[in-house]
Amino acid sequence: MKEKTFTIIDGYGFLFRAYYVLPHLITTTGMPIGGVYGFLNMVLKYIAHSDYLTIALDAGKKNFRHNLYPEYKANRVTPPEDLTPQFTILREAVEAFNLSYEEIEGYEADDIIATLAAKYANHQDFKVVVVSSDKDLFQLLNHNILIFDPIKNIYIDEKQVIEKFGVNSHKLLDLFSLTGDASDNIPGVPGIGPKTAAKLLDEFDSLNNIIENIDNIEQTRIRNILAEHKEKALISRELLSLCEKVDLQHDIAKCEVRPPNMEKLLSFLKKYEFNSLIGKMEKLFSYNGSSAKEKIEYSSEELEKFLEHCRYEGRIAIHCHFEDNLLNKISLSYSESNIFYIEQDSIQDALIIINSTLLSNGALKIIHNIKEIRKIFPTVEKMLDSVDDLMIMSYSLDTGKHDHSIPNIVAHNLSENAEIFSAKTLIAIHEKLKQRLFQEKLFTIYERFDKPLMKVIFDMEKNGILLNIQKLQELSDKFQQVIAVLEDEIYNLAGERFNIASPKQLSDVLFNKMGLNKKKKSKKSGSYSTNYEVLEALEEEGVEIASKILNWRHLSKLKGTYTDALIKQVDPLDGRIHTSFSTTATATGRLSSSNPNLQNIPIRSEEGNLIRQAFIAPKGHKIISADYSQIELRLLAHVANVAAFKEAFANGQDIHEITARQVFGVQEIDEQLRRKAKSINFGIIYGISPFGLAKRLGITIAEAAEYINYYFSCYPEIKAYMEKAVSIARLHGYVETLFGRRCFVRDINNTIPYIRQFAERAAINAPLQGTAADIIKRATIQLFDQLKVGKIILQVHDELLVEVEDEKVQETAKLMKDIMESAIEISVPLEVEIKVGDNWGLNSLNYDLNIVNSRSINHLN
């Protein structure tokens, strides 16, 4: 008889670990669910490899150990307020997934695990696997009980126990009894650490023998403290001993892994918006919804006949199913009752037929994620006008509301029992999304903005941007030289060498050894934090080493993320970087990019400019940069109807100088005051707090609050706009751009203040940033359609880059400026700054379009 795997999971161990990985994940109603979501993702991995499975939970009340030692766990802090409600959700989740769990008052989860492991370890039909990273459970390890550490993703064996603790698993209880456990307030013997304890156990074999032979211990200090504190060691052993005789009345049959009730499960997943888990559950339990009326088995003749039906019906849905990143099934459909399956062994033959047919087939192609589909069906890129991408349609409807995977789209638009992995489902989704686009007046957003942008995206990705590898390598070497100098300076200031990149080692050096002013502790590690805010605060106090570390981190990130990484990502065939753009990843409609992410290259720093100078034009060409000037402030002037701003922009005045005069009450404005006013103007757009402004300007919080209040008294229209934006978001769950795009604000009604305040700031900024994103989308599409020479190579935030031949610079720059400045008609003029050069470094003067001769070109060398 085949041995069955019985998996026992440390439930709260999973929950706590998951919470600290996803601490702020919440539903649209503000319910925190990060811990439970991570818990379920981890548990699903073990369901697939278990015949029986149960989850051990703490009952959450005092247990027999508190009777032995009232101070037991007295130092435990209260769980975070957004974790507490997840204990109840976890039990609900376990029941929805049809999983077994055990808890009993008076005992801990460790006792339940020990009892179950002992009960089934010697049963010939079972292999027991305990899943936990808790070292206390390692004492259960034997040839019948396996311990799997989910953090390290390895099975723990005796060799690893000995390497880590210096003793085998049978001696762990005595070792822990000697060392104690500060996290549970278990005393142990003061002054005895793991190495000393292991040495004693190696010599005397057990705690009892150590106590009986105290007089024979050579080291006087150890002998004395053991004599004084042996009772603490004994009480610690009682506290640490796992009870293997908990009266569970356990029924192993209830632990058998069975498919859940999908209706109940989907109801739970939808309630807590765990939409990405739907597909995983379908795959795990091979669940399918109602079958189509017609399923045609593969033959090339039948496929061609089916494609002709699709052409006649005017549409074809194409769904590709992947298993371990390999295409293993294709389904085609033209209605919810007609579906054609192509299994893995027929795919290659079918791809030839489908790709050759699609170009001549005038039917509407319904797909999901065109960027992935075009890898399989490259001809689809040549007929984008006759393609509807459900991912993009969903994004046009629900920008920022959720991710746009098929399970998520199904969960938000179809019934709970809809089949996920099928082309017929794409037909149903398409009908629903098309209906919603018209009903919610968002069809224009899809048809005029998001859909036509894809042709530009594909073109930009194909074009790429040329990279000067030699310049980047030189820059990387320079960064490394400065980094090395900084490291020596940091070591000298610290008085020792250590791993600067290790937060734990850095914390130990700064706060324990150097005795610097401690700021805050990390909840996860227990060490004092060394994050940016902490180091910046130390820098402001004049702590030199903090300044050096900040510089070291800054340069190390630039080197690792850009100068080194970019060189590796250059296409050897054309010497260009071909980034991948995403049109559905942001909450405001902005583009994002990856591999590499060119959106985050620093704009204002000297180092960032040096990196940009490595992006070059080929010989005989120039790069034209067209960048919207202060577009969000201009949009604020329009949407909030700020009279002073509108007048300033209409007259070409400096908006920051005007704000400086208003807020600071002086007429002569120097560069420092202008910079402060600029921080206030742009900070207000992002809903900056007095604390944030104080930090930015280097003033007190009270002074910052006074500036903000006076700013609003000068510009009451802005205050009114902000309050209205937050009110609209609270009422509807979203705000809108000037074009009508809905930007969903997920946490606007969250009960946790700092999360809700972050959402309020997003609600204030999203109409402005979202409108700016729509404006540059419209301009980019129009430019793509009208550009006769040159090619669009990049769009970053409010900036467009075009590569063009030298002699075509003048007309191309003028075309870019004209299109971008006329992309929308509002009550203030849009202004576009044009720069031209041999590279992307933006250190030239504005390009003068009124001068035609070649001397007008400002080179960026």
PDB file of C-alpha atoms in Angstrom, residues 632-633 636-637 676-690 692-694 707-709 711-712 717-719 721-723 760-766 768-769:
ATOM      1  CA  GLU A 632      -0.359  69.200 -13.286  1.00  0.00           C
ATOM      2  CA  LEU A 633      -0.277  72.762 -11.914  1.00  0.00           C
ATOM      3  CA  LEU A 636      -5.087  72.299 -11.154  1.00  0.00           C
ATOM      4  CA  ALA A 637      -5.590  75.917 -12.243  1.00  0.00           C
ATOM      5  CA  LYS A 676      10.288  76.657  -1.134  1.00  0.00           C
ATOM      6  CA  ALA A 677       7.247  77.924  -3.025  1.00  0.00           C
ATOM      7  CA  LYS A 678       7.814  75.258  -5.665  1.00  0.00           C
ATOM      8  CA  SER A 679       7.861  72.579  -2.951  1.00  0.00           C
ATOM      9  CA  ILE A 680       4.593  73.940  -1.585  1.00  0.00           C
ATOM     10  CA  ASN A 681       2.917  74.112  -5.013  1.00  0.00           C
ATOM     11  CA  PHE A 682       3.830  70.581  -6.012  1.00  0.00           C
ATOM     12  CA  GLY A 683       3.392  69.247  -2.480  1.00  0.00           C
ATOM     13  CA  ILE A 684      -0.187  70.530  -2.367  1.00  0.00           C
ATOM     14  CA  ILE A 685      -0.992  68.597  -5.557  1.00  0.00           C
ATOM     15  CA  TYR A 686      -0.016  65.414  -3.737  1.00  0.00           C
ATOM     16  CA  GLY A 687      -1.911  66.370  -0.562  1.00  0.00           C
ATOM     17  CA  ILE A 688       1.251  66.898   1.460  1.00  0.00           C
ATOM     18  CA  SER A 689       0.904  66.953   5.265  1.00  0.00           C
ATOM     19  CA  PRO A 690       2.497  69.527   7.603  1.00  0.00           C
ATOM     20  CA  GLY A 692       5.905  66.089   5.034  1.00  0.00           C
ATOM     21  CA  LEU A 693       6.303  69.759   4.151  1.00  0.00           C
ATOM     22  CA  ALA A 694       8.316  70.424   7.312  1.00  0.00           C
ATOM     23  CA  TYR A 707       2.328  77.828   5.424  1.00  0.00           C
ATOM     24  CA  ILE A 708      -0.318  75.344   4.267  1.00  0.00           C
ATOM     25  CA  ASN A 709      -3.147  77.205   6.009  1.00  0.00           C
ATOM     26  CA  TYR A 711      -1.647  78.908   1.125  1.00  0.00           C
ATOM     27  CA  PHE A 712      -5.277  77.805   1.285  1.00  0.00           C
ATOM     28  CA  GLU A 717     -10.341  77.329  -4.733  1.00  0.00           C
ATOM     29  CA  ILE A 718      -7.605  74.705  -4.268  1.00  0.00           C
ATOM     30  CA  LYS A 719      -8.848  73.779  -0.800  1.00  0.00           C
ATOM     31  CA  TYR A 721     -11.166  71.230  -5.022  1.00  0.00           C
ATOM     32  CA  MET A 722      -9.304  68.933  -2.627  1.00  0.00           C
ATOM     33  CA  GLU A 723     -12.287  68.519  -0.311  1.00  0.00           C
ATOM     34  CA  GLU A 760      -7.149  60.788   0.281  1.00  0.00           C
ATOM     35  CA  ARG A 761      -3.909  62.152  -1.157  1.00  0.00           C
ATOM     36  CA  ALA A 762      -4.321  59.796  -4.117  1.00  0.00           C
ATOM     37  CA  ALA A 763      -7.894  61.047  -4.649  1.00  0.00           C
ATOM     38  CA  ILE A 764      -6.625  64.637  -4.796  1.00  0.00           C
ATOM     39  CA  ASN A 765      -3.842  63.893  -7.258  1.00  0.00           C
ATOM     40  CA  ALA A 766      -5.423  61.228  -9.480  1.00  0.00           C
ATOM     41  CA  LEU A 768      -4.597  65.710 -12.307  1.00  0.00           C
ATOM     42  CA  GLN A 769      -2.080  62.948 -12.949  1.00  0.00           C
TER      43      GLN A 769
END
